[in-house]
mmCIF file of C-alpha atoms in Angstrom:
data_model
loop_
_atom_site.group_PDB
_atom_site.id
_atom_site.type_symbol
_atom_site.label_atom_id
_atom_site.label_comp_id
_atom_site.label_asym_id
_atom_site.label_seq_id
_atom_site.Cartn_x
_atom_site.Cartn_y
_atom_site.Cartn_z
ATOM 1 C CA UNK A 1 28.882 58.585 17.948
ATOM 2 C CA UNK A 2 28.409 61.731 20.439
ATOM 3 C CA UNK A 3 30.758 64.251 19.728
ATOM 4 C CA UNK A 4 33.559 66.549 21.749
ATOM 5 C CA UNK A 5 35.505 65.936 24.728
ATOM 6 C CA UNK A 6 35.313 67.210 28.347
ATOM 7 C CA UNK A 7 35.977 71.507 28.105
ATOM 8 C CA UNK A 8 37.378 74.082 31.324
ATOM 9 C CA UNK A 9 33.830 75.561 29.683
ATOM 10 C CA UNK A 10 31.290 72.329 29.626
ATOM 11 C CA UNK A 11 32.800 71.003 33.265
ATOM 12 C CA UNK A 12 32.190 74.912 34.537
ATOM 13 C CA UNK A 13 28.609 74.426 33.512
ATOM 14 C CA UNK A 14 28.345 71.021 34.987
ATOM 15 C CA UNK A 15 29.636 72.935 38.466
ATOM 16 C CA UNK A 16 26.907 75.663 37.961
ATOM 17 C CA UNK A 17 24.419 73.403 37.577
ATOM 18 C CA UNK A 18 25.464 71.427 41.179
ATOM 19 C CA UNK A 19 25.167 74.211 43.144
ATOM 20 C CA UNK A 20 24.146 73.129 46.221
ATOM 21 C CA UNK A 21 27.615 70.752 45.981
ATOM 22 C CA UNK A 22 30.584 72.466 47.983
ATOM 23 C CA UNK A 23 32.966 74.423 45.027
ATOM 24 C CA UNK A 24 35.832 72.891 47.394
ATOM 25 C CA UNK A 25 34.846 69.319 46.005
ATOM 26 C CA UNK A 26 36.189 70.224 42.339
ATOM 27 C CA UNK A 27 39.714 70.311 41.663
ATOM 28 C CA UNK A 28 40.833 72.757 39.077
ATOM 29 C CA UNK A 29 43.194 70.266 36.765
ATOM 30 C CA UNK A 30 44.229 71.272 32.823
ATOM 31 C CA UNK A 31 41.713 74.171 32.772
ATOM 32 C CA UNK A 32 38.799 71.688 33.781
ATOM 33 C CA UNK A 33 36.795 71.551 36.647
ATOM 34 C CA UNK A 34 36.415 67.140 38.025
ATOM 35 C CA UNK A 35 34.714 66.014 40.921
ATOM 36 C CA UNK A 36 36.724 65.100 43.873
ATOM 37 C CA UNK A 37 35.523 61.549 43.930
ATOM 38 C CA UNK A 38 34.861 59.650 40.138
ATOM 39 C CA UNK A 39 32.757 56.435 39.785
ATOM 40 C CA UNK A 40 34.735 53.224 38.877
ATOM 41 C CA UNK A 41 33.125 50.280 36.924
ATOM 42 C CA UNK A 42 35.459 47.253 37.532
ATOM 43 C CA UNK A 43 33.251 44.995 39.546
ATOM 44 C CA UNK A 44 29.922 43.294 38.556
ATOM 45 C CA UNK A 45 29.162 40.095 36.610
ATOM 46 C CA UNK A 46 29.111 40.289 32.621
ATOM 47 C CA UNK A 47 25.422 39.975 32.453
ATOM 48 C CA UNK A 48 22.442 41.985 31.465
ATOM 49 C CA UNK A 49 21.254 42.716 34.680
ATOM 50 C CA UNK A 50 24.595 44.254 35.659
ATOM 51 C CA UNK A 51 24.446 46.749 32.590
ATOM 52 C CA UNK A 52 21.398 48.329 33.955
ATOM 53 C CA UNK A 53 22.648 48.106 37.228
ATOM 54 C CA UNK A 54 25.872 50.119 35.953
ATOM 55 C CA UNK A 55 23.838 52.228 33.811
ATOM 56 C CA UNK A 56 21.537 53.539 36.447
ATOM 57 C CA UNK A 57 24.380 54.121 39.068
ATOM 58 C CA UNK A 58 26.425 56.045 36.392
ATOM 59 C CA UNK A 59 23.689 58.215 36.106
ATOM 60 C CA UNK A 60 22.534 58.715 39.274
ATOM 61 C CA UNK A 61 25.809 59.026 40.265
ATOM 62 C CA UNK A 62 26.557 62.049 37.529
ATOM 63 C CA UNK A 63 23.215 63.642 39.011
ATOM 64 C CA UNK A 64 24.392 64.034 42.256
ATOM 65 C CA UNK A 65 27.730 65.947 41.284
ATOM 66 C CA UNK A 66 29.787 63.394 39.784
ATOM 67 C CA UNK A 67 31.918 64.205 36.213
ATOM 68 C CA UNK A 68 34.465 61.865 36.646
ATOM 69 C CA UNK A 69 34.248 58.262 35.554
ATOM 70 C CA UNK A 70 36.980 55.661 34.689
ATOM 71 C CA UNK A 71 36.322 52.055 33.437
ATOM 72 C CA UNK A 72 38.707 49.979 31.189
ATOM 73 C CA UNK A 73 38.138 47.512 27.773
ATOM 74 C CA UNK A 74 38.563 44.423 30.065
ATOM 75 C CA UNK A 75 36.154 45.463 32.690
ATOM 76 C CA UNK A 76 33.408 43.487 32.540
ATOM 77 C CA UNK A 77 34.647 41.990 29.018
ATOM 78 C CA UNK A 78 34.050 45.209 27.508
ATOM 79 C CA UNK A 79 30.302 45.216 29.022
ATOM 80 C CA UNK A 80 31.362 48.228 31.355
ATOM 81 C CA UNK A 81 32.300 50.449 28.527
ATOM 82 C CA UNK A 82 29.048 49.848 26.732
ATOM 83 C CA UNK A 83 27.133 51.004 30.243
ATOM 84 C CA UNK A 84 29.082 54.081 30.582
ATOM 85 C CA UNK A 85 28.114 54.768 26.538
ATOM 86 C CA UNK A 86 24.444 54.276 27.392
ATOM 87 C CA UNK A 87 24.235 56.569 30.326
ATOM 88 C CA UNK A 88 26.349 59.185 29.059
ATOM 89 C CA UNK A 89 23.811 59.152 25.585
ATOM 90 C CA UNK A 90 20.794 58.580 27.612
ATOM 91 C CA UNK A 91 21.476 61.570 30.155
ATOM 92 C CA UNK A 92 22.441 63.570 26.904
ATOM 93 C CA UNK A 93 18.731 62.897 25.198
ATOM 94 C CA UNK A 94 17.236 63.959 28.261
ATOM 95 C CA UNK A 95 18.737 67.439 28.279
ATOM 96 C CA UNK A 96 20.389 66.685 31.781
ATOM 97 C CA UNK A 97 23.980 67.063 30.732
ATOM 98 C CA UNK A 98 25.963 68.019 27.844
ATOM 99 C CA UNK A 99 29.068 65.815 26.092
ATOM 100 C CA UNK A 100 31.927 68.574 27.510
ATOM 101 C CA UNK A 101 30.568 68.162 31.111
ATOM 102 C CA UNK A 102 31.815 64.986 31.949
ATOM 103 C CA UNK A 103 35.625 63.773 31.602
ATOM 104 C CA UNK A 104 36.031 59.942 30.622
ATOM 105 C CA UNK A 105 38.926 57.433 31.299
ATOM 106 C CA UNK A 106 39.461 53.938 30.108
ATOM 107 C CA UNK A 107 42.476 51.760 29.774
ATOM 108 C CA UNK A 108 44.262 49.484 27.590
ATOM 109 C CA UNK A 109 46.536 46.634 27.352
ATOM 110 C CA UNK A 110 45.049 43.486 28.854
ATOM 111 C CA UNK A 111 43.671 40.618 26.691
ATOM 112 C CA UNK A 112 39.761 40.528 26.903
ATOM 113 C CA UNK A 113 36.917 38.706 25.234
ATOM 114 C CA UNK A 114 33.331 40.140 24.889
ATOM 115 C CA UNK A 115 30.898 39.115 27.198
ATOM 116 C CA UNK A 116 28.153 39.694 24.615
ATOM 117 C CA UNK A 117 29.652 37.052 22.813
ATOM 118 C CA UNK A 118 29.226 33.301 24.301
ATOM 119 C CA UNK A 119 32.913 31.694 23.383
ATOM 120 C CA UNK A 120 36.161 31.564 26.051
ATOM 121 C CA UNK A 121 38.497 33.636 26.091
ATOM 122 C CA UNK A 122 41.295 31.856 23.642
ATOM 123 C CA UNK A 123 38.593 31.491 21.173
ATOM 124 C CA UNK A 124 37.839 34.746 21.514
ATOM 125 C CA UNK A 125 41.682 35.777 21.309
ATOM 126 C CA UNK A 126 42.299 33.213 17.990
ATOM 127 C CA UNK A 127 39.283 33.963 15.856
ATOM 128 C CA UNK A 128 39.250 38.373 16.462
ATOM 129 C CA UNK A 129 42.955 38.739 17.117
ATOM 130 C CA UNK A 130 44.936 36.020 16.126
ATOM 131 C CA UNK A 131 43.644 35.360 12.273
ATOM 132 C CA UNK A 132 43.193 38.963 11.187
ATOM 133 C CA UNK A 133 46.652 39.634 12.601
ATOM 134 C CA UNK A 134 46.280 42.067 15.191
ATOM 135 C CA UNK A 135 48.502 40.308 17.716
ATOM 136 C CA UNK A 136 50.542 37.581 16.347
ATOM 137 C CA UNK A 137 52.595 34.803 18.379
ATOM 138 C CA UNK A 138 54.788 36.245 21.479
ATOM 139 C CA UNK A 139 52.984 39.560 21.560
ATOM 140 C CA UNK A 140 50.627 38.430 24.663
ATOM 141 C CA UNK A 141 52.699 38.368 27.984
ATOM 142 C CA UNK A 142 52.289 35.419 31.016
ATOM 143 C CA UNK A 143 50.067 38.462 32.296
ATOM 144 C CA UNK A 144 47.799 38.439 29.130
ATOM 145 C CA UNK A 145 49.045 41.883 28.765
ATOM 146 C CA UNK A 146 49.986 43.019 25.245
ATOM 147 C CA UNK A 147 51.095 46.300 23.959
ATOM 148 C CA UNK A 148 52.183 46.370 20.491
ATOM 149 C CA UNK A 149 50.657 49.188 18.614
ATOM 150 C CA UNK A 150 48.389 47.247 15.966
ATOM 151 C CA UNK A 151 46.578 45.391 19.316
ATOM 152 C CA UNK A 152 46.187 48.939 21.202
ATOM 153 C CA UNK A 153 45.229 50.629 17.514
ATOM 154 C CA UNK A 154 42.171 47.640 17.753
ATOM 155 C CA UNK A 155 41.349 48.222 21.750
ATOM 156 C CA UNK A 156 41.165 51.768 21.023
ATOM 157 C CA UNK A 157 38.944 51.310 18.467
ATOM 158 C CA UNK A 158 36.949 49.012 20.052
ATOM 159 C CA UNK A 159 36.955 51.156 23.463
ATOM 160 C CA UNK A 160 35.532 54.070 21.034
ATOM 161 C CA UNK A 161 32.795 51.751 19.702
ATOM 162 C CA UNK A 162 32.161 50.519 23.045
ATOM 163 C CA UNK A 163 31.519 54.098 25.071
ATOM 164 C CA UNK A 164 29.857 55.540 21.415
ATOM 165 C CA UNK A 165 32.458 58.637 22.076
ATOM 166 C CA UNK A 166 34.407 60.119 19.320
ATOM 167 C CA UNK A 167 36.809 60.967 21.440
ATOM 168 C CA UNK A 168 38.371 59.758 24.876
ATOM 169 C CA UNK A 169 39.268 62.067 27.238
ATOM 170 C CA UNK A 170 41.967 59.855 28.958
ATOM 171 C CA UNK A 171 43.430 56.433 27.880
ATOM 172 C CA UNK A 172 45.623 54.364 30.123
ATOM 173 C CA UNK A 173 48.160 52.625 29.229
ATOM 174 C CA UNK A 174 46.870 49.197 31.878
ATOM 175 C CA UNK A 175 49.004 47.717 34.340
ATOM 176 C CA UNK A 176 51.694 47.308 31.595
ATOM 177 C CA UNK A 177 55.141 47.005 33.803
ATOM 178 C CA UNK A 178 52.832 44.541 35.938
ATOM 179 C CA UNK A 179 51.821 42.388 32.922
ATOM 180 C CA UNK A 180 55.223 42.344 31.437
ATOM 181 C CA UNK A 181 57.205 40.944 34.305
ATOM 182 C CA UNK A 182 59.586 39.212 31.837
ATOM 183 C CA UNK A 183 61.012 42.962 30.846
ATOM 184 C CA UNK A 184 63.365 44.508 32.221
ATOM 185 C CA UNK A 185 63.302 48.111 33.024
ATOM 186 C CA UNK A 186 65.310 49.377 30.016
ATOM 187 C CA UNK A 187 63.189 46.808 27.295
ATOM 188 C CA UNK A 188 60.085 48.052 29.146
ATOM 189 C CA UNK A 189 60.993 51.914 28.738
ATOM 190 C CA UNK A 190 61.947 51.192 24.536
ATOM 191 C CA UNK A 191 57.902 49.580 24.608
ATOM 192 C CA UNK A 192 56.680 52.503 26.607
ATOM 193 C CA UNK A 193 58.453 55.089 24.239
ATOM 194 C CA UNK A 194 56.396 53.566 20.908
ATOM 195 C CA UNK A 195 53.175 52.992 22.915
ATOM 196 C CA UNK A 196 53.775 56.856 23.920
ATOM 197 C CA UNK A 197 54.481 58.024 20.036
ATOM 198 C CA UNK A 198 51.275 55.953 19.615
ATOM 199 C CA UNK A 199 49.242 57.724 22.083
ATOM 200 C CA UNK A 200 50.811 61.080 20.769
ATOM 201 C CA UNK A 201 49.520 60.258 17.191
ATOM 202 C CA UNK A 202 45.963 59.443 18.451
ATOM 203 C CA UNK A 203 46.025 62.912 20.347
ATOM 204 C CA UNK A 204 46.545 64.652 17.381
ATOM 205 C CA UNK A 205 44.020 62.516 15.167
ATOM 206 C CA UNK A 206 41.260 63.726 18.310
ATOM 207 C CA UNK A 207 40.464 60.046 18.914
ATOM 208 C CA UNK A 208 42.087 60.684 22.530
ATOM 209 C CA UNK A 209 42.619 64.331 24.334
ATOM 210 C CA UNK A 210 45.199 62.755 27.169
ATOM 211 C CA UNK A 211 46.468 59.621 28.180
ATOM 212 C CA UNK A 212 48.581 58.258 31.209
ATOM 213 C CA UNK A 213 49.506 55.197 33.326
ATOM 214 C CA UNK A 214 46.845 52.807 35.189
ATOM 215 C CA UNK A 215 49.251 50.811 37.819
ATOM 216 C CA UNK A 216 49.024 48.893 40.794
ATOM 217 C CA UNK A 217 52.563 47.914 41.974
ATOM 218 C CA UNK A 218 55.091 49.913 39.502
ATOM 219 C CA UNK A 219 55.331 53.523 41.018
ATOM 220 C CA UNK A 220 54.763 52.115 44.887
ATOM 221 C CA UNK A 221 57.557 49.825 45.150
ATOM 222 C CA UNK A 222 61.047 50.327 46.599
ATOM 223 C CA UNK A 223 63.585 51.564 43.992
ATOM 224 C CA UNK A 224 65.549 48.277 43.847
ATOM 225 C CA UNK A 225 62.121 46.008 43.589
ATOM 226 C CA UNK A 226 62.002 45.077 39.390
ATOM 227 C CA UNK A 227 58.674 46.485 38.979
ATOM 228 C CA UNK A 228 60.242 50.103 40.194
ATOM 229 C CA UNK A 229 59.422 52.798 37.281
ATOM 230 C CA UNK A 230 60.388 56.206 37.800
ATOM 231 C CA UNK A 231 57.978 58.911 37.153
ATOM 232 C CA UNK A 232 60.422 61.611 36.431
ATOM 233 C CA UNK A 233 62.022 59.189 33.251
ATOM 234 C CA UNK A 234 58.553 58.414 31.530
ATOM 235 C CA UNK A 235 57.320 62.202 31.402
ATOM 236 C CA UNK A 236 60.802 62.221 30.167
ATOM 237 C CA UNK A 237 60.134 60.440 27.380
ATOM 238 C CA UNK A 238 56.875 61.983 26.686
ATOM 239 C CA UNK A 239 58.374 65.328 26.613
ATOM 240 C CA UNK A 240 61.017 64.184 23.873
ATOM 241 C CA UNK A 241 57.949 62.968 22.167
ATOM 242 C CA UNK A 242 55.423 65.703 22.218
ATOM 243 C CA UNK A 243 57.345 68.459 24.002
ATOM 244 C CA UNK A 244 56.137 71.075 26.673
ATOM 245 C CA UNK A 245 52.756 69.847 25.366
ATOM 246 C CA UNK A 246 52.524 66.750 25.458
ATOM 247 C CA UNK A 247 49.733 64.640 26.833
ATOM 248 C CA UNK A 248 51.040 62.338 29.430
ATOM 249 C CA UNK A 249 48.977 64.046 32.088
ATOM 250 C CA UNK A 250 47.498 61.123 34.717
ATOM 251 C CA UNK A 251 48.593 58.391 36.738
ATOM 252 C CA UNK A 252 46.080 56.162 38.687
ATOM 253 C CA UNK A 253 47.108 54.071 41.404
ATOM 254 C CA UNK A 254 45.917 52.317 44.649
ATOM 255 C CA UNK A 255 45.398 54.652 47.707
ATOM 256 C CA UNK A 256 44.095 54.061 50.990
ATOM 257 C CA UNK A 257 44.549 53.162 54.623
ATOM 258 C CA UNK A 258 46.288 49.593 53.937
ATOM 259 C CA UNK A 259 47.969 50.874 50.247
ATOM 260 C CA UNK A 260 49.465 54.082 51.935
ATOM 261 C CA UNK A 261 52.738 54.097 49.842
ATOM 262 C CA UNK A 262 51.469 56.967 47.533
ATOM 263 C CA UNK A 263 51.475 59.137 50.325
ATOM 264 C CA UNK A 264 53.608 57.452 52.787
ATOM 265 C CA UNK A 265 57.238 56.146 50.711
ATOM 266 C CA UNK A 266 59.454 58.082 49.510
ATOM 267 C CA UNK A 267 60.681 56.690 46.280
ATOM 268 C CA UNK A 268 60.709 58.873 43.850
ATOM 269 C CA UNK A 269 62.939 61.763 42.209
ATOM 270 C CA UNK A 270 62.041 64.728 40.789
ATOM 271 C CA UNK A 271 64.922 66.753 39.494
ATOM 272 C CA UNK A 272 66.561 66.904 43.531
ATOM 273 C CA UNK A 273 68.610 63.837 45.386
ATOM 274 C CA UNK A 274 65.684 64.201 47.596
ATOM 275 C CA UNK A 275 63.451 61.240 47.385
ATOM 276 C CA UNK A 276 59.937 62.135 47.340
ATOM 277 C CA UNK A 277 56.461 60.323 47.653
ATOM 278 C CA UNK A 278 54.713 59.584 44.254
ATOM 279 C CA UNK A 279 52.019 62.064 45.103
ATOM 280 C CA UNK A 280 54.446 64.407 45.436
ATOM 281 C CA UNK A 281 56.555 63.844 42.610
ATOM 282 C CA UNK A 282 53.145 63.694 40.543
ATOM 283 C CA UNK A 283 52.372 67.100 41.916
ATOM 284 C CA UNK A 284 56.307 68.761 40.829
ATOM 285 C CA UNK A 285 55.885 67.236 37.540
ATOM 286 C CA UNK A 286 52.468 68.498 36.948
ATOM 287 C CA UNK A 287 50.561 64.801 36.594
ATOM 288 C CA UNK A 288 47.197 64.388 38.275
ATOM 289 C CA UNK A 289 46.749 61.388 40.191
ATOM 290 C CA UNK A 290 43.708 59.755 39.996
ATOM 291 C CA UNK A 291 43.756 56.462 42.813
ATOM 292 C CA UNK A 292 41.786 52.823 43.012
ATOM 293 C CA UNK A 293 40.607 50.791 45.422
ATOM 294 C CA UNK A 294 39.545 53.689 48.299
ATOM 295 C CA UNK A 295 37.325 50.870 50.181
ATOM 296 C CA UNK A 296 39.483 47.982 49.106
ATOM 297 C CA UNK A 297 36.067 46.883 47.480
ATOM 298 C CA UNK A 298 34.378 47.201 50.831
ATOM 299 C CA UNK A 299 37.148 45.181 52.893
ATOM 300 C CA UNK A 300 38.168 48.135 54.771
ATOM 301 C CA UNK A 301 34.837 49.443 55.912
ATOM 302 C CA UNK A 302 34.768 47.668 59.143
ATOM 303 C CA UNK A 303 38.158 48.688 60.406
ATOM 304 C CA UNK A 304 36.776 52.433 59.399
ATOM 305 C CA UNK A 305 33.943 51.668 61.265
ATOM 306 C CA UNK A 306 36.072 50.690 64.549
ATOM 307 C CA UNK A 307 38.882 53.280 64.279
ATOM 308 C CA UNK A 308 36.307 56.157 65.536
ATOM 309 C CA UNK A 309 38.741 58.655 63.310
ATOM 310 C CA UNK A 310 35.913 58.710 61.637
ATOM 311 C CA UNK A 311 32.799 58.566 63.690
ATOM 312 C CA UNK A 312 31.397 61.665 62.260
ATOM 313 C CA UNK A 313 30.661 59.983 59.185
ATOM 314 C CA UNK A 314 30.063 56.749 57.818
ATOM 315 C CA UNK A 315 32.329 54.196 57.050
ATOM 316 C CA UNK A 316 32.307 54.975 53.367
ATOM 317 C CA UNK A 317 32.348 58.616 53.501
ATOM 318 C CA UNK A 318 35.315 58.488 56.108
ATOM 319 C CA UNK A 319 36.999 56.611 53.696
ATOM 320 C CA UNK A 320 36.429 58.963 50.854
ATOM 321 C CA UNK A 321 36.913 62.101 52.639
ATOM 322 C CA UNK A 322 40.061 60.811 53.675
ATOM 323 C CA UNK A 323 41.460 59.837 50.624
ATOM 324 C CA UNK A 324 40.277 62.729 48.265
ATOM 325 C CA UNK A 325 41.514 65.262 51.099
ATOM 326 C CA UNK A 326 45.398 63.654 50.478
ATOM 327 C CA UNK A 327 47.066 66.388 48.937
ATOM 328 C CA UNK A 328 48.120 65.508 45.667
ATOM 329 C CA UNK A 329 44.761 63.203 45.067
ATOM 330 C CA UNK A 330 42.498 64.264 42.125
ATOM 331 C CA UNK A 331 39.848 62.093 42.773
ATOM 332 C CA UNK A 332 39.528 58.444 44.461
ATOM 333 C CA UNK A 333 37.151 56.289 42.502
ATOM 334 C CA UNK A 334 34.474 54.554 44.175
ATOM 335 C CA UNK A 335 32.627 51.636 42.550
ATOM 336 C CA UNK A 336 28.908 51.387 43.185
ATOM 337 C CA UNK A 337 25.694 49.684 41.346
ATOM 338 C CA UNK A 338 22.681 49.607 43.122
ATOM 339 C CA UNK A 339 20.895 52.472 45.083
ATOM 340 C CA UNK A 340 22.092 52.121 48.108
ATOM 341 C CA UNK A 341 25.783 52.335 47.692
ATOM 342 C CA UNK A 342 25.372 55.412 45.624
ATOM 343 C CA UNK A 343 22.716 57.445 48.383
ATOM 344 C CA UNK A 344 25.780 56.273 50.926
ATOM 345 C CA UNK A 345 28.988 57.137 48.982
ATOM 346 C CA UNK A 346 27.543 60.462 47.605
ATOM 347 C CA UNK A 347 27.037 62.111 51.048
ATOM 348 C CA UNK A 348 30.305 62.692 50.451
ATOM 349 C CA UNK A 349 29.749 65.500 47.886
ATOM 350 C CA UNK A 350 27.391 67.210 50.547
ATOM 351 C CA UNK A 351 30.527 68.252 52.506
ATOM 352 C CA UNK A 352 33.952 69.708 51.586
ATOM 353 C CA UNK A 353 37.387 67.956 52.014
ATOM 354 C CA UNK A 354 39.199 68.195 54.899
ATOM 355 C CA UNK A 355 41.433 71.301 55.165
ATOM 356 C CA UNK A 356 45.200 70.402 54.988
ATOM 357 C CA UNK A 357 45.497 71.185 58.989
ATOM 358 C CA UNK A 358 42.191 68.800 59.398
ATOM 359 C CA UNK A 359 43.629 66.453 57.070
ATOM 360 C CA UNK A 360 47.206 66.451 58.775
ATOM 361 C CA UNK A 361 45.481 66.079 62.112
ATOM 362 C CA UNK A 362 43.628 62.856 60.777
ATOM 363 C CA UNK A 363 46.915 61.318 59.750
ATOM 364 C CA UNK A 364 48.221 61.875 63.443
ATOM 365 C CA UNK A 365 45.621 60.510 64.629
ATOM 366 C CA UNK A 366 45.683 57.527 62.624
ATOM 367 C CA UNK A 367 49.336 56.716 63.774
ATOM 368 C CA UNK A 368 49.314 57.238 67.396
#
């Protein structure tokens, strides 16, 4: 198991040692310095061809600037954790980078199998969940989502196994208002509150040094849609859990030119009547935001190609630049396996973000 967590004093070194990358493209966030873009893993066949796809982009990626990375158990039926644990101990042998330069995110709460292991998914589900206990009839949601504390104890675990780190330096809490859709808000909030006293407890054992919220839907919607959560009430709840310093510190979410609700709807409070976007509200309430889907897994590259908003860079890069230069944005996160994609996607880290009058000018554009 490699040791430590990402440090304000291991990501400072990682910045020293990218010196020829823009300062601008690291955002200052709980004393530590992450990359303005992070590499995702979600995409890619559970095969052994994809690991060493995965592998290699995760590194190449880290040696072009890049100190963010984000995965989840479920991503590749736990195959994507094991690549990030092999690149991050391979780089480490090799002297190229150190445990506390690179910050680490995964996520919990969906039902997964193991694609290293040839059975289906309920098989999977009876024979490592089911007999020993861990989840027990009910627990698992229409949305295979389950998040009672003795299955997240065993994800955790696993996740921990999986990456080969003693510690995680984020866990989400994954898609959990979306795979519950037979709560309501105030049953979902009493789940959240143990899963939260959970997380706390983990913090404190060092298994985890944060933890947050992946989403898609829950902190986009309109107030009065039923997958509506409120920002403002959860860090609530963490607060009456671990106080001032408590460790509810990220959100991730979908942002780009088609999801624009993060930065466009105005939804949330945050101590005012005023409503206010969720980037916004993130920003009052001290939560970085970390956001999904930038290309809408390539979908959108075409209609960045025709806009000519953009025709300074390429479609990728637009894209990128764009999102990362929202204000309120810690990092979009881009996935990418093979060579190509990452050469592309990291010209992106040979250039600053936008300036907030370059970045407001871009959004006028966009609209008129």
């Amino acid at each position: 198991m490699i040791q430590g967590f990402a440090t304000p004093e291991g990501t400072k070194r990682f910045i020293e040692k990218n010196d020829n990358i823009p300062v601008k493209n690291f955002n200052m966030f709980e004393e530590l310095n992450l990359s303005n873009v992070g590499i995702g893993t979600y995409l890619g066949n559970p095969d052994s061809e994809t690991d060493v796809e995965v592998k290699n982009a995760i590194k190449k990626s880290i040696m072009l600037g890049i100190n963010v990375i984000d995965t989840a158990i479920n991503y590749r039926a736990q195959k994507a954790e094991r690549s990030i644990g092999k690149a991050i101990s391979e780089l480490i042998e090799e002297n190229k980078i150190t445990r506390d330069e690179v910050f680490v995110s995964t996520k919990n709460g969906y039902v997964t199998n193991d694609g290293d292991i040839p059975e289906d998914l309920m098989q999977y589900v009876m024979r490592e969940l089911g007999k020993p206990g861990i989840v027990k009839e009910g627990d698992i949601s229409t949305g295979y989502h389950c998040m009672t504390i003795p299955y997240l104890e065993d994800q955790l675990n696993r996740s921990i196994k999986n990456l080969g780190l003693e510690c995680i330096d984020l866990m989400y809490l994954h898609n959990a208002v979306e795979g519950h859709p037979e709560l309501s808000n105030d049953e979902f909030l009493a789940k959240l509150t143990s899963v939260i006293e959970f997380y706390e407890e983990k913090r404190k054992e060092g298994k985890i040094r944060f933890y947050g919220m992946a989403t898609w839907e829950c902190f986009r919607v309109d107030i009065d849609n039923k997958m509506f959560l409120s920002l403002e009430k959860v860090i609530d709840i963490a607060k009456n859990i671990g106080g001032e310093n408590h460790g509810f510190r990220f959100i991730q979410l979908p942002y780009n030119f088609h999801f624009d609700q993060a930065y466009m709807k105005k939804n949330q409070s945050s101590g005012s009547d005023q409503l206010v976007s969720i980037l916004e509200c993130a920003q009052r309430l001290g939560i970085g935001v970390f956001t999904s889907v930038p290309l809408m897994q390539g979908r959108l590259l075409e209609w960045v190609k025709n806009s000519h908003t953009f025709s300074n860079f390429s479609p990728s890069v637009g894209a990128l630049q764009f999102v990362r230069s929202t204000p309120g944005v810690l990092a979009p996160l881009i996935g990418q396996k093979n060579d190509t994609h990452v050469n592309e996607n990291m010209e992106v880290m040979k250039i600053p973000p936008f300036s907030e009058n370059e970045f407001q000018e871009t959004v006028k554009k966009l609209v008129t």
